[in-house]
């Protein structure tokens, strides 16, 4: 998390907040990073992947290789986030 | 009508070997050993005995599966983990009728061809453990356990294991893990214990109460047993009542007895003359029934038709003036705490449900939050290694359906309508 925050600060991205979240039910696929509200879920993230994710946040391309989570789980969690439940 | 397990009411103290023998104790064993294990399995199947550990699986069938598993040796586990809040039937049986349980277990072991019995007993049950240990010593002395039982060439070893004090530790594969010296984490199924169980060998896991029914059935036959209960559910079941009634305790009743009889005649009605708001026939994991279902017969089919379940017979009454939101929150917190944590889906489900209920209780989230409960439950249905993941659903969904006003009031005012 500190690594990610550092990269975001380096990029000068001021409208991004990094925080830990409660269980999304995909710990076996973790570490997980969910970009919200834009709804992108990156799984099995390694430190080496953080640059690409930060790029994405800065307007770069979607990191397809890390987008492995089952779509029904994504949908459920996004809904919970949308209703403010999580 | 007389009972099967408690023919003379709930016993006051511990029944000695001689007292048990004077009412026909161990005669069933003598009789069964004269015949083949197959015949014993047939009697139990014909009687229609079903498991009393909660799932109601046909006992004869489970015995047959274990018997037919090719691997040797085979084991029998008596499940006395009993950590369901408010359940005390297994403790009473182990403590007061140890030989009834033991004879049933020995018969089960003979039926499946087991070489060893493991008695798995809640670690907090000191008196029950003592009582069973004494009974084992008595039975060994009398030739009912050990080598060459009753001179029929049947050898059977026995061991007592303490069950850790947590709910999941009573799940059959978690029981097996504990006996193997590991932590109480359920295994993924299949394979089922009947084929791959304790130490990888075929294993029969039966509840204490299930096995307590076996000696009476083996002695008196399936037809006699069928005189108790209903056509679909023969026999009796022990129900546990707790502090919400005037006379808490355990009560053995034939299947099909109206719920009202249990509550009013046995339990003496609700404490302090309170009125019933809801009934939970199988706490903590069954759906709530509204008070007007009090005449529902106590058998699995009738309970299912009424929208709930019978489980292992811990009947809870929710008095009028209780907030159902707070009740389901407590239940949800129980499952969150008891989830063993190895399955991500179960962890997510139980913790999210609890968090959502806390939000509802505090008046946050508005109506849309209520729609999320069903989605989370549906999403996680059938996931997880054991069935705990399916347990918070019935209480929560039935509460939402039966008492929407309680939820609505919390959401609009952040307060409880009942306070
Ligand atoms: C979370 C959980 C807890 C359980 N706890 C118990 C228990 O304490 N005692 C018990 O006999 N069965 C318990 N069971 C059921 C057992 O897995 C198993 O079905 C039962 O022991 C089989 O015995 P029966 O066929 O005689 O009912 C539990 C199941 C689950 C999912
Ligand atoms: S497997 Fe962990 S609670 Fe069921």
Short mmCIF file of C-alpha atoms and ligand atoms in Angstrom, two decimals:
data_model
loop_
_atom_site.label_atom_id
_atom_site.label_comp_id
_atom_site.label_asym_id
_atom_site.label_seq_id
_atom_site.Cartn_x
_atom_site.Cartn_y
_atom_site.Cartn_z
CA UNK A 1 0.00 0.00 0.00
CA UNK A 2 2.77 2.40 0.85
CA UNK A 3 4.39 1.54 -2.47
CA UNK A 4 1.21 2.34 -4.32
CA UNK A 5 0.68 5.59 -2.41
CA UNK A 6 4.27 6.60 -3.21
CA UNK A 7 3.78 6.05 -6.92
CA UNK A 8 0.54 7.97 -6.89
CA UNK A 9 2.21 10.87 -5.09
CA UNK A 10 5.13 10.76 -7.53
CA UNK A 11 2.70 10.97 -10.43
CA UNK A 12 1.03 13.91 -8.78
CA UNK A 13 -2.39 12.25 -8.80
CA UNK A 14 -4.30 14.24 -6.21
CA UNK A 15 -7.78 12.85 -6.67
CA UNK A 16 -6.87 9.27 -5.75
CA UNK A 17 -7.28 7.88 -2.27
CA UNK A 18 -5.60 4.61 -1.27
CA UNK A 19 -7.25 2.72 1.53
CA UNK A 20 -7.63 -0.82 2.79
CA UNK A 21 -10.99 -2.46 2.57
CA UNK A 22 -12.97 -5.25 4.20
CA UNK A 23 -13.03 -8.72 2.72
CA UNK A 24 -14.23 -8.95 -0.88
CA UNK A 25 -14.35 -12.72 -0.83
CA UNK A 26 -11.40 -13.20 -3.13
CA UNK A 27 -8.47 -13.48 -0.76
CA UNK A 28 -7.25 -16.58 -2.57
CA UNK A 29 -6.80 -14.31 -5.59
CA UNK A 30 -5.16 -11.56 -3.56
CA UNK A 31 -3.66 -9.12 -3.13
CA UNK A 32 -6.58 -7.33 -4.75
CA UNK A 33 -6.83 -3.74 -5.86
CA UNK A 34 -10.24 -2.38 -6.78
CA UNK A 35 -10.37 0.95 -8.57
CA UNK A 36 -13.60 2.61 -7.60
CA UNK A 37 -15.84 4.29 -8.74
CA UNK A 38 -14.49 3.42 -12.17
CA UNK A 39 -14.78 -0.31 -11.37
CA UNK A 40 -11.61 -2.05 -12.30
CA UNK A 41 -10.43 -4.99 -10.27
CA UNK A 42 -6.86 -6.15 -10.36
CA UNK A 43 -6.00 -9.46 -8.70
CA UNK A 44 -2.78 -11.17 -7.64
CA UNK A 45 -1.05 -7.83 -7.76
CA UNK A 46 2.71 -7.74 -7.26
CA UNK A 47 4.90 -4.74 -6.53
CA UNK A 48 6.15 -4.94 -10.14
CA UNK A 49 2.58 -4.35 -11.36
CA UNK A 50 2.09 -1.10 -9.46
CA UNK A 51 3.65 1.13 -12.10
CA UNK A 52 1.21 -0.07 -14.71
CA UNK A 53 -1.74 0.35 -12.34
CA UNK A 54 -0.63 3.88 -11.54
CA UNK A 55 -0.35 4.54 -15.28
CA UNK A 56 -3.92 3.35 -15.65
CA UNK A 57 -5.03 5.72 -12.91
CA UNK A 58 -3.28 8.53 -14.74
CA UNK A 59 -5.28 7.73 -17.88
CA UNK A 60 -3.19 4.90 -19.29
CA UNK A 61 -4.42 1.55 -20.59
CA UNK A 62 -6.34 -1.08 -18.64
CA UNK A 63 -4.05 -3.86 -17.31
CA UNK A 64 -5.86 -6.83 -18.88
CA UNK A 65 -3.45 -9.41 -17.46
CA UNK A 66 -4.52 -8.65 -13.87
CA UNK A 67 -8.24 -8.57 -14.63
CA UNK A 68 -8.94 -12.20 -13.65
CA UNK A 69 -11.77 -12.05 -11.14
CA UNK A 70 -15.01 -13.80 -11.93
CA UNK A 71 -17.48 -11.27 -13.33
CA UNK A 72 -20.35 -12.27 -11.02
CA UNK A 73 -18.24 -11.58 -7.94
CA UNK A 74 -17.16 -8.25 -9.42
CA UNK A 75 -20.75 -7.31 -10.07
CA UNK A 76 -21.84 -8.16 -6.52
CA UNK A 77 -19.03 -6.21 -4.90
CA UNK A 78 -19.53 -3.19 -7.20
CA UNK A 79 -23.21 -3.20 -6.28
CA UNK A 80 -22.38 -3.28 -2.60
CA UNK A 81 -19.99 -0.39 -3.10
CA UNK A 82 -22.61 1.49 -5.11
CA UNK A 83 -25.26 1.15 -2.42
CA UNK A 84 -22.74 2.38 0.11
CA UNK A 85 -22.95 -0.89 1.99
CA UNK A 86 -19.21 -1.41 1.94
CA UNK B 1 -47.13 -42.00 25.13
CA UNK B 2 -43.91 -43.36 26.56
CA UNK B 3 -40.65 -42.20 25.01
CA UNK B 4 -37.94 -44.17 23.28
CA UNK B 5 -34.88 -42.59 24.84
CA UNK B 6 -36.52 -41.43 28.04
CA UNK B 7 -39.12 -44.15 28.67
CA UNK B 8 -39.66 -42.86 32.19
CA UNK B 9 -39.12 -39.16 31.66
CA UNK B 10 -35.79 -37.36 31.63
CA UNK B 11 -33.57 -39.36 33.99
CA UNK B 12 -32.53 -37.55 37.15
CA UNK B 13 -29.10 -39.06 37.62
CA UNK B 14 -26.67 -41.36 35.88
CA UNK B 15 -27.99 -44.78 34.96
CA UNK B 16 -25.65 -47.55 36.14
CA UNK B 17 -24.86 -50.63 34.11
CA UNK B 18 -27.03 -52.80 36.33
CA UNK B 19 -29.97 -50.41 36.07
CA UNK B 20 -29.56 -50.31 32.30
CA UNK B 21 -29.39 -54.11 32.12
CA UNK B 22 -32.46 -54.51 34.28
CA UNK B 23 -34.49 -52.77 31.58
CA UNK B 24 -33.11 -54.80 28.70
CA UNK B 25 -29.79 -53.03 28.27
CA UNK B 26 -27.24 -54.80 26.03
CA UNK B 27 -29.83 -57.41 25.01
CA UNK B 28 -29.92 -55.77 21.59
CA UNK B 29 -26.18 -56.30 21.28
CA UNK B 30 -26.47 -59.98 22.17
CA UNK B 31 -29.27 -60.34 19.63
CA UNK B 32 -27.50 -58.44 16.86
CA UNK B 33 -24.27 -60.41 17.24
CA UNK B 34 -26.23 -63.60 16.60
CA UNK B 35 -27.24 -62.18 13.23
CA UNK B 36 -25.34 -60.54 10.40
CA UNK B 37 -24.40 -56.86 10.23
CA UNK B 38 -26.53 -56.68 7.09
CA UNK B 39 -29.62 -57.61 9.04
CA UNK B 40 -28.90 -54.88 11.58
CA UNK B 41 -28.52 -52.31 8.82
CA UNK B 42 -31.84 -53.48 7.39
CA UNK B 43 -33.67 -53.02 10.71
CA UNK B 44 -32.27 -49.50 11.12
CA UNK B 45 -33.17 -48.65 7.51
CA UNK B 46 -36.67 -50.10 7.83
CA UNK B 47 -37.19 -48.13 11.02
CA UNK B 48 -36.56 -44.96 9.03
CA UNK B 49 -34.08 -43.57 11.55
CA UNK B 50 -32.57 -40.28 10.42
CA UNK B 51 -29.59 -38.38 11.76
CA UNK B 52 -30.25 -36.04 14.68
CA UNK B 53 -27.13 -33.96 14.11
CA UNK B 54 -29.07 -31.45 12.04
CA UNK B 55 -29.12 -32.67 8.46
CA UNK B 56 -31.48 -35.63 8.93
CA UNK B 57 -29.60 -38.01 6.66
CA UNK B 58 -31.04 -41.58 6.67
CA UNK B 59 -28.91 -43.51 9.11
CA UNK B 60 -29.27 -46.93 7.53
CA UNK B 61 -28.11 -45.58 4.20
CA UNK B 62 -25.05 -43.96 5.74
CA UNK B 63 -24.21 -47.22 7.49
CA UNK B 64 -24.54 -49.13 4.26
CA UNK B 65 -22.28 -46.70 2.37
CA UNK B 66 -19.61 -47.10 5.06
CA UNK B 67 -19.99 -50.87 5.15
CA UNK B 68 -19.61 -51.04 1.36
CA UNK B 69 -16.48 -48.88 1.25
CA UNK B 70 -13.69 -51.28 0.27
CA UNK B 71 -10.91 -49.83 2.44
CA UNK B 72 -10.04 -51.17 5.88
CA UNK B 73 -10.02 -50.48 8.76
CA UNK B 74 -13.24 -48.55 9.26
CA UNK B 75 -14.03 -46.20 12.10
CA UNK B 76 -17.10 -44.95 13.90
CA UNK B 77 -17.20 -41.49 15.44
CA UNK B 78 -19.83 -40.55 18.00
CA UNK B 79 -20.35 -36.84 17.50
CA UNK B 80 -20.92 -35.19 20.87
CA UNK B 81 -19.31 -31.87 19.94
CA UNK B 82 -22.63 -30.14 20.68
CA UNK B 83 -21.73 -26.49 20.46
CA UNK B 84 -25.03 -25.23 19.08
CA UNK B 85 -26.08 -22.43 21.44
CA UNK B 86 -28.83 -23.73 23.71
CA UNK B 87 -28.54 -27.40 22.76
CA UNK B 88 -28.15 -29.79 25.66
CA UNK B 89 -29.64 -33.07 24.47
CA UNK B 90 -26.32 -34.80 23.79
CA UNK B 91 -24.97 -33.76 27.16
CA UNK B 92 -28.01 -35.20 28.94
CA UNK B 93 -27.73 -38.47 27.01
CA UNK B 94 -23.99 -38.85 27.61
CA UNK B 95 -24.24 -37.88 31.24
CA UNK B 96 -27.36 -39.75 32.32
CA UNK B 97 -27.71 -42.59 29.83
CA UNK B 98 -24.11 -43.43 28.92
CA UNK B 99 -24.81 -47.11 28.29
CA UNK B 100 -27.68 -46.35 25.93
CA UNK B 101 -25.28 -44.26 23.82
CA UNK B 102 -22.49 -46.79 24.14
CA UNK B 103 -24.63 -49.77 23.13
CA UNK B 104 -25.85 -47.83 20.09
CA UNK B 105 -22.28 -47.05 19.12
CA UNK B 106 -21.16 -50.66 19.52
CA UNK B 107 -24.08 -51.80 17.36
CA UNK B 108 -23.18 -49.19 14.74
CA UNK B 109 -19.57 -50.35 14.77
CA UNK B 110 -20.69 -53.94 14.29
CA UNK B 111 -22.97 -52.94 11.42
CA UNK B 112 -20.26 -51.15 9.46
CA UNK B 113 -17.42 -53.48 10.46
CA UNK B 114 -15.48 -50.86 12.42
CA UNK B 115 -12.49 -51.75 14.52
CA UNK B 116 -12.52 -48.63 16.64
CA UNK B 117 -14.98 -46.10 18.08
CA UNK B 118 -14.01 -42.51 18.78
CA UNK B 119 -16.22 -40.70 21.24
CA UNK B 120 -15.92 -37.02 20.49
CA UNK B 121 -17.23 -35.05 23.46
CA UNK B 122 -17.49 -31.32 24.06
CA UNK B 123 -14.44 -30.44 26.17
CA UNK B 124 -16.62 -28.46 28.58
CA UNK B 125 -18.71 -31.51 29.43
CA UNK B 126 -16.76 -32.78 32.43
CA UNK B 127 -19.55 -34.82 33.98
CA UNK B 128 -20.53 -36.35 30.63
CA UNK B 129 -16.93 -37.31 29.88
CA UNK B 130 -16.56 -38.86 33.32
CA UNK B 131 -19.82 -40.73 32.93
CA UNK B 132 -18.84 -42.14 29.55
CA UNK B 133 -15.37 -43.12 30.75
CA UNK B 134 -16.93 -45.01 33.66
CA UNK B 135 -19.39 -46.67 31.31
CA UNK B 136 -16.55 -47.75 29.02
CA UNK B 137 -14.77 -49.38 31.96
CA UNK B 138 -17.98 -51.13 33.02
CA UNK B 139 -18.72 -52.31 29.49
CA UNK B 140 -15.20 -53.65 29.05
CA UNK B 141 -15.51 -55.59 32.30
CA UNK B 142 -18.80 -57.03 31.19
CA UNK B 143 -17.39 -58.14 27.84
CA UNK B 144 -19.31 -55.64 25.67
CA UNK B 145 -16.13 -53.94 24.47
CA UNK B 146 -12.59 -55.10 23.76
CA UNK B 147 -11.58 -58.47 22.34
CA UNK B 148 -14.04 -61.17 21.30
CA UNK B 149 -17.20 -59.36 22.39
CA UNK B 150 -19.75 -61.73 23.95
CA UNK B 151 -17.67 -64.58 22.59
CA UNK B 152 -18.68 -63.78 19.01
CA UNK B 153 -15.21 -62.97 17.68
CA UNK B 154 -15.91 -59.25 17.29
CA UNK B 155 -13.06 -56.98 18.48
CA UNK B 156 -13.65 -53.31 19.17
CA UNK B 157 -11.38 -50.63 20.54
CA UNK B 158 -12.62 -47.28 21.90
CA UNK B 159 -11.14 -43.86 22.66
CA UNK B 160 -12.50 -40.55 23.97
CA UNK B 161 -11.44 -37.27 22.34
CA UNK B 162 -12.22 -33.79 23.63
CA UNK B 163 -14.03 -31.53 21.17
CA UNK B 164 -12.83 -27.93 21.07
CA UNK B 165 -15.33 -25.26 22.09
CA UNK B 166 -16.32 -23.81 18.75
CA UNK B 167 -19.31 -24.34 16.54
CA UNK B 168 -17.59 -25.58 13.39
CA UNK B 169 -15.73 -28.22 15.42
CA UNK B 170 -18.96 -30.26 15.33
CA UNK B 171 -19.04 -30.48 11.53
CA UNK B 172 -18.21 -34.05 10.64
CA UNK B 173 -15.01 -33.48 8.65
CA UNK B 174 -13.80 -30.92 11.21
CA UNK B 175 -14.37 -33.61 13.83
CA UNK B 176 -12.14 -35.92 11.82
CA UNK B 177 -9.43 -33.27 11.55
CA UNK B 178 -9.48 -32.73 15.32
CA UNK B 179 -9.20 -36.45 16.05
CA UNK B 180 -6.23 -36.51 13.65
CA UNK B 181 -4.65 -33.83 15.83
CA UNK B 182 -5.26 -30.89 13.52
CA UNK B 183 -7.32 -27.73 13.88
CA UNK B 184 -11.07 -27.84 13.41
CA UNK B 185 -11.27 -26.91 9.75
CA UNK B 186 -13.84 -28.72 7.62
CA UNK B 187 -12.60 -30.55 4.55
CA UNK B 188 -13.79 -30.07 1.04
CA UNK B 189 -16.35 -32.73 0.10
CA UNK B 190 -16.44 -35.04 -1.80
CA UNK B 191 -14.87 -37.34 -0.86
CA UNK B 192 -17.29 -37.94 1.98
CA UNK B 193 -16.15 -39.49 5.27
CA UNK B 194 -18.02 -42.72 4.50
CA UNK B 195 -15.36 -43.44 1.88
CA UNK B 196 -12.39 -41.27 2.89
CA UNK B 197 -12.62 -40.22 6.52
CA UNK B 198 -10.46 -40.55 9.60
CA UNK B 199 -6.83 -41.27 8.61
CA UNK B 200 -8.13 -41.62 5.07
CA UNK B 201 -10.30 -44.62 5.96
CA UNK B 202 -14.07 -45.15 5.70
CA UNK B 203 -15.66 -43.43 8.67
CA UNK B 204 -19.18 -43.20 10.00
CA UNK B 205 -19.95 -40.02 11.90
CA UNK B 206 -23.22 -40.14 13.82
CA UNK B 207 -24.71 -37.80 16.34
CA UNK B 208 -25.09 -38.97 19.97
CA UNK B 209 -28.88 -38.89 19.82
CA UNK B 210 -28.97 -40.82 16.55
CA UNK B 211 -26.96 -43.64 18.07
CA UNK B 212 -29.01 -43.60 21.27
CA UNK B 213 -32.00 -44.70 19.17
CA UNK B 214 -30.22 -47.75 17.79
CA UNK B 215 -30.36 -50.20 20.71
CA UNK B 216 -34.13 -49.76 21.25
CA UNK B 217 -34.69 -50.23 17.50
CA UNK B 218 -32.44 -53.28 17.32
CA UNK B 219 -34.14 -54.83 20.34
CA UNK B 220 -37.77 -54.10 19.56
CA UNK B 221 -37.78 -53.82 15.80
CA UNK B 222 -38.70 -51.38 13.07
CA UNK B 223 -42.47 -51.86 13.46
CA UNK B 224 -42.40 -50.93 17.11
CA UNK B 225 -40.32 -47.85 16.28
CA UNK B 226 -42.76 -46.88 13.55
CA UNK B 227 -45.53 -46.56 16.14
CA UNK B 228 -43.87 -43.33 17.25
CA UNK B 229 -44.11 -40.25 15.08
CA UNK B 230 -45.66 -39.83 11.65
CA UNK B 231 -45.62 -42.02 8.54
CA UNK B 232 -42.85 -39.98 6.96
CA UNK B 233 -40.87 -39.32 10.13
CA UNK B 234 -40.88 -42.17 12.56
CA UNK B 235 -39.55 -41.94 16.05
CA UNK B 236 -39.06 -39.16 18.52
CA UNK B 237 -36.72 -36.23 18.86
CA UNK B 238 -35.28 -34.43 21.83
CA UNK B 239 -36.05 -30.72 21.89
CA UNK B 240 -34.16 -28.17 23.94
CA UNK B 241 -35.95 -25.22 25.50
CA UNK B 242 -34.08 -22.40 27.16
CA UNK B 243 -34.67 -19.39 29.37
CA UNK B 244 -37.43 -17.91 27.24
CA UNK B 245 -39.92 -20.38 28.76
CA UNK B 246 -40.97 -21.13 32.33
CA UNK B 247 -39.58 -24.66 32.35
CA UNK B 248 -36.34 -24.84 30.36
CA UNK B 249 -35.03 -28.32 29.68
CA UNK B 250 -34.95 -31.22 27.25
CA UNK B 251 -38.15 -32.89 26.10
CA UNK B 252 -38.51 -36.03 24.03
CA UNK B 253 -41.57 -35.90 21.79
CA UNK B 254 -42.80 -38.03 18.89
CA UNK B 255 -42.38 -36.39 15.50
CA UNK B 256 -45.60 -34.67 14.55
CA UNK B 257 -46.39 -33.31 18.01
CA UNK B 258 -47.69 -29.74 17.65
CA UNK B 259 -45.16 -27.06 18.47
CA UNK B 260 -47.75 -25.60 20.84
CA UNK B 261 -47.57 -28.73 23.02
CA UNK B 262 -43.82 -28.33 23.43
CA UNK B 263 -44.07 -24.66 24.28
CA UNK B 264 -47.14 -24.71 26.51
CA UNK B 265 -47.36 -28.18 28.05
CA UNK B 266 -43.65 -28.94 28.31
CA UNK B 267 -42.14 -25.50 28.63
CA UNK B 268 -45.00 -24.00 30.63
CA UNK B 269 -45.40 -21.12 28.19
CA UNK B 270 -43.35 -18.00 27.83
CA UNK B 271 -41.72 -16.51 30.85
CA UNK B 272 -43.50 -13.60 32.52
CA UNK B 273 -46.62 -14.30 30.48
CA UNK B 274 -45.10 -12.64 27.44
CA UNK B 275 -46.67 -13.03 24.01
CA UNK B 276 -44.79 -14.67 21.17
CA UNK B 277 -43.55 -12.52 18.33
CA UNK B 278 -41.68 -15.21 16.42
CA UNK B 279 -40.56 -18.81 16.78
CA UNK B 280 -37.24 -20.23 15.68
CA UNK B 281 -37.69 -24.01 15.53
CA UNK B 282 -34.00 -24.75 14.94
CA UNK B 283 -31.94 -22.00 16.46
CA UNK B 284 -29.77 -20.35 15.38
CA UNK B 285 -29.95 -21.24 11.71
CA UNK B 286 -33.62 -21.76 10.82
CA UNK B 287 -36.12 -19.29 9.44
CA UNK B 288 -38.39 -17.54 11.92
CA UNK B 289 -42.02 -18.58 11.99
CA UNK B 290 -44.74 -16.09 12.86
CA UNK B 291 -46.59 -16.69 16.13
CA UNK B 292 -49.67 -18.00 14.32
CA UNK B 293 -47.72 -21.07 13.17
CA UNK B 294 -47.61 -22.36 16.71
CA UNK B 295 -49.71 -25.38 15.75
CA UNK B 296 -47.21 -26.61 13.16
CA UNK B 297 -46.33 -30.27 13.81
CA UNK B 298 -42.78 -30.88 14.94
CA UNK B 299 -41.49 -32.94 12.03
CA UNK B 300 -39.11 -32.04 9.22
CA UNK B 301 -41.69 -32.01 6.43
CA UNK B 302 -44.28 -29.92 8.25
CA UNK B 303 -41.60 -27.46 9.30
CA UNK B 304 -40.35 -27.21 5.75
CA UNK B 305 -43.87 -26.61 4.47
CA UNK B 306 -44.33 -23.90 7.09
CA UNK B 307 -41.17 -22.23 5.79
CA UNK B 308 -38.63 -23.31 8.37
CA UNK B 309 -36.70 -26.38 9.51
CA UNK B 310 -36.33 -28.69 12.48
CA UNK B 311 -32.52 -28.91 12.67
CA UNK B 312 -31.44 -30.40 15.94
CA UNK B 313 -34.34 -29.17 17.97
CA UNK B 314 -33.25 -26.03 19.81
CA UNK B 315 -36.53 -24.14 19.85
CA UNK B 316 -36.25 -20.42 20.56
CA UNK B 317 -39.10 -18.05 21.20
CA UNK B 318 -38.82 -14.35 20.50
CA UNK B 319 -41.14 -12.38 22.79
CA UNK B 320 -43.19 -9.42 21.65
CA UNK B 321 -41.24 -6.28 22.38
CA UNK B 322 -38.03 -7.70 20.90
CA UNK B 323 -36.47 -5.95 17.94
CA UNK B 324 -35.96 -8.46 15.17
CA UNK B 325 -33.16 -6.38 13.63
CA UNK B 326 -31.18 -6.76 16.81
CA UNK B 327 -31.99 -10.46 16.99
CA UNK B 328 -30.72 -11.19 13.49
CA UNK B 329 -27.69 -8.99 14.07
CA UNK B 330 -26.77 -11.17 17.06
CA UNK B 331 -27.27 -14.30 14.98
CA UNK B 332 -25.21 -12.88 12.14
CA UNK B 333 -22.43 -11.91 14.53
CA UNK B 334 -22.41 -15.46 15.84
CA UNK B 335 -21.85 -16.90 12.36
CA UNK B 336 -19.23 -14.28 11.54
CA UNK B 337 -17.33 -15.20 14.67
CA UNK B 338 -17.76 -18.94 14.12
CA UNK B 339 -16.83 -19.06 10.43
CA UNK B 340 -13.54 -20.92 10.47
CA UNK B 341 -12.13 -18.45 7.97
CA UNK B 342 -10.65 -20.81 5.41
CA UNK B 343 -13.22 -20.11 2.68
CA UNK B 344 -13.08 -16.57 1.23
CA UNK B 345 -16.76 -16.69 0.24
CA UNK B 346 -17.88 -17.57 3.77
CA UNK B 347 -15.68 -14.90 5.30
CA UNK B 348 -16.97 -12.28 2.89
CA UNK B 349 -20.60 -13.32 3.29
CA UNK B 350 -20.72 -13.49 7.07
CA UNK B 351 -18.73 -10.31 7.65
CA UNK B 352 -20.65 -8.33 5.03
CA UNK B 353 -24.03 -9.43 6.39
CA UNK B 354 -23.04 -8.40 9.90
CA UNK B 355 -21.73 -5.06 8.73
CA UNK B 356 -24.90 -4.42 6.75
CA UNK B 357 -27.12 -5.31 9.69
CA UNK B 358 -25.11 -2.93 11.85
CA UNK B 359 -25.76 -0.21 9.28
CA UNK B 360 -29.47 -0.97 9.26
CA UNK B 361 -29.53 -0.91 13.04
CA UNK B 362 -27.86 2.50 13.03
CA UNK B 363 -30.29 3.79 10.43
CA UNK B 364 -27.80 4.01 7.58
CA UNK B 365 -28.14 2.94 3.99
CA UNK B 366 -31.84 3.41 3.31
CA UNK B 367 -34.10 0.93 1.55
CA UNK B 368 -31.51 -0.09 -1.12
CA UNK B 369 -29.41 -1.79 1.52
CA UNK B 370 -32.21 -4.27 2.21
CA UNK B 371 -32.15 -5.44 -1.38
CA UNK B 372 -28.50 -6.41 -1.06
CA UNK B 373 -29.08 -9.13 1.55
CA UNK B 374 -30.71 -11.54 -0.89
CA UNK B 375 -28.02 -10.88 -3.49
CA UNK B 376 -25.16 -11.67 -1.15
CA UNK B 377 -26.87 -14.81 0.07
CA UNK B 378 -27.73 -16.00 -3.43
CA UNK B 379 -24.21 -15.33 -4.64
CA UNK B 380 -22.61 -17.40 -1.90
CA UNK B 381 -25.13 -20.23 -1.88
CA UNK B 382 -23.43 -23.62 -1.82
CA UNK B 383 -19.94 -22.14 -1.71
CA UNK B 384 -17.62 -22.95 1.16
CA UNK B 385 -16.42 -26.32 2.40
CA UNK B 386 -19.16 -26.73 4.98
CA UNK B 387 -22.76 -25.65 5.27
CA UNK B 388 -22.17 -22.80 7.72
CA UNK B 389 -22.23 -20.43 4.77
CA UNK B 390 -25.91 -21.28 4.26
CA UNK B 391 -26.90 -20.74 7.88
CA UNK B 392 -27.33 -16.96 8.23
CA UNK B 393 -29.69 -16.89 5.24
CA UNK B 394 -32.92 -18.32 6.64
CA UNK B 395 -33.02 -16.13 9.78
CA UNK B 396 -32.19 -12.96 7.87
CA UNK B 397 -34.48 -13.53 4.90
CA UNK B 398 -37.42 -14.65 7.03
CA UNK B 399 -36.96 -11.65 9.34
CA UNK B 400 -37.01 -9.30 6.35
CA UNK B 401 -40.15 -10.96 5.07
CA UNK B 402 -42.06 -11.26 8.34
CA UNK B 403 -41.06 -8.06 10.08
CA UNK B 404 -40.39 -5.41 7.44
CA UNK B 405 -41.66 -2.72 9.81
CA UNK B 406 -38.78 -3.32 12.21
CA UNK B 407 -36.26 -2.83 9.42
CA UNK B 408 -38.04 0.19 7.99
CA UNK B 409 -38.25 1.86 11.39
CA UNK B 410 -34.53 1.38 11.98
CA UNK B 411 -33.70 2.78 8.57
CA UNK B 412 -35.82 5.88 8.95
CA UNK B 413 -35.20 6.71 12.60
CA UNK B 414 -32.07 4.77 13.56
CA UNK B 415 -34.10 3.59 16.50
CA UNK B 416 -35.89 0.44 17.40
CA UNK B 417 -39.67 0.48 17.12
CA UNK B 418 -39.90 -1.97 20.00
CA UNK B 419 -37.97 0.17 22.48
C1 LIG C 1 -21.15 -25.78 11.41
C2 LIG C 1 -21.65 -27.16 11.72
C3 LIG C 1 -21.68 -27.63 13.03
C4 LIG C 1 -22.13 -28.90 13.34
N1 LIG C 1 -22.13 -29.31 14.65
C5 LIG C 1 -22.56 -30.56 14.95
C6 LIG C 1 -22.55 -31.03 16.30
O1 LIG C 1 -22.15 -30.32 17.24
N2 LIG C 1 -22.98 -32.30 16.54
C7 LIG C 1 -23.42 -33.13 15.54
O2 LIG C 1 -23.78 -34.26 15.79
N3 LIG C 1 -23.44 -32.71 14.26
C8 LIG C 1 -23.01 -31.46 13.95
N4 LIG C 1 -23.02 -31.05 12.63
C9 LIG C 1 -23.48 -32.02 11.62
C10 LIG C 1 -22.37 -32.99 11.26
O3 LIG C 1 -21.61 -32.43 10.21
C11 LIG C 1 -22.91 -34.33 10.78
O4 LIG C 1 -23.85 -34.12 9.78
C12 LIG C 1 -23.56 -35.16 11.89
O5 LIG C 1 -22.70 -35.35 12.96
C13 LIG C 1 -23.96 -36.48 11.31
O6 LIG C 1 -24.64 -37.26 12.25
P1 LIG C 1 -26.11 -37.78 11.98
O7 LIG C 1 -26.14 -38.39 10.62
O8 LIG C 1 -26.31 -38.78 13.06
O9 LIG C 1 -27.01 -36.61 12.10
C14 LIG C 1 -22.58 -29.76 12.31
C15 LIG C 1 -22.56 -29.30 11.00
C16 LIG C 1 -22.11 -28.02 10.69
C17 LIG C 1 -22.11 -27.56 9.28
S1 LIG C 2 -15.45 -24.41 6.12
FE1 LIG C 2 -15.04 -22.79 7.46
S2 LIG C 2 -16.94 -22.30 8.33
FE2 LIG C 2 -17.37 -23.86 6.91
#
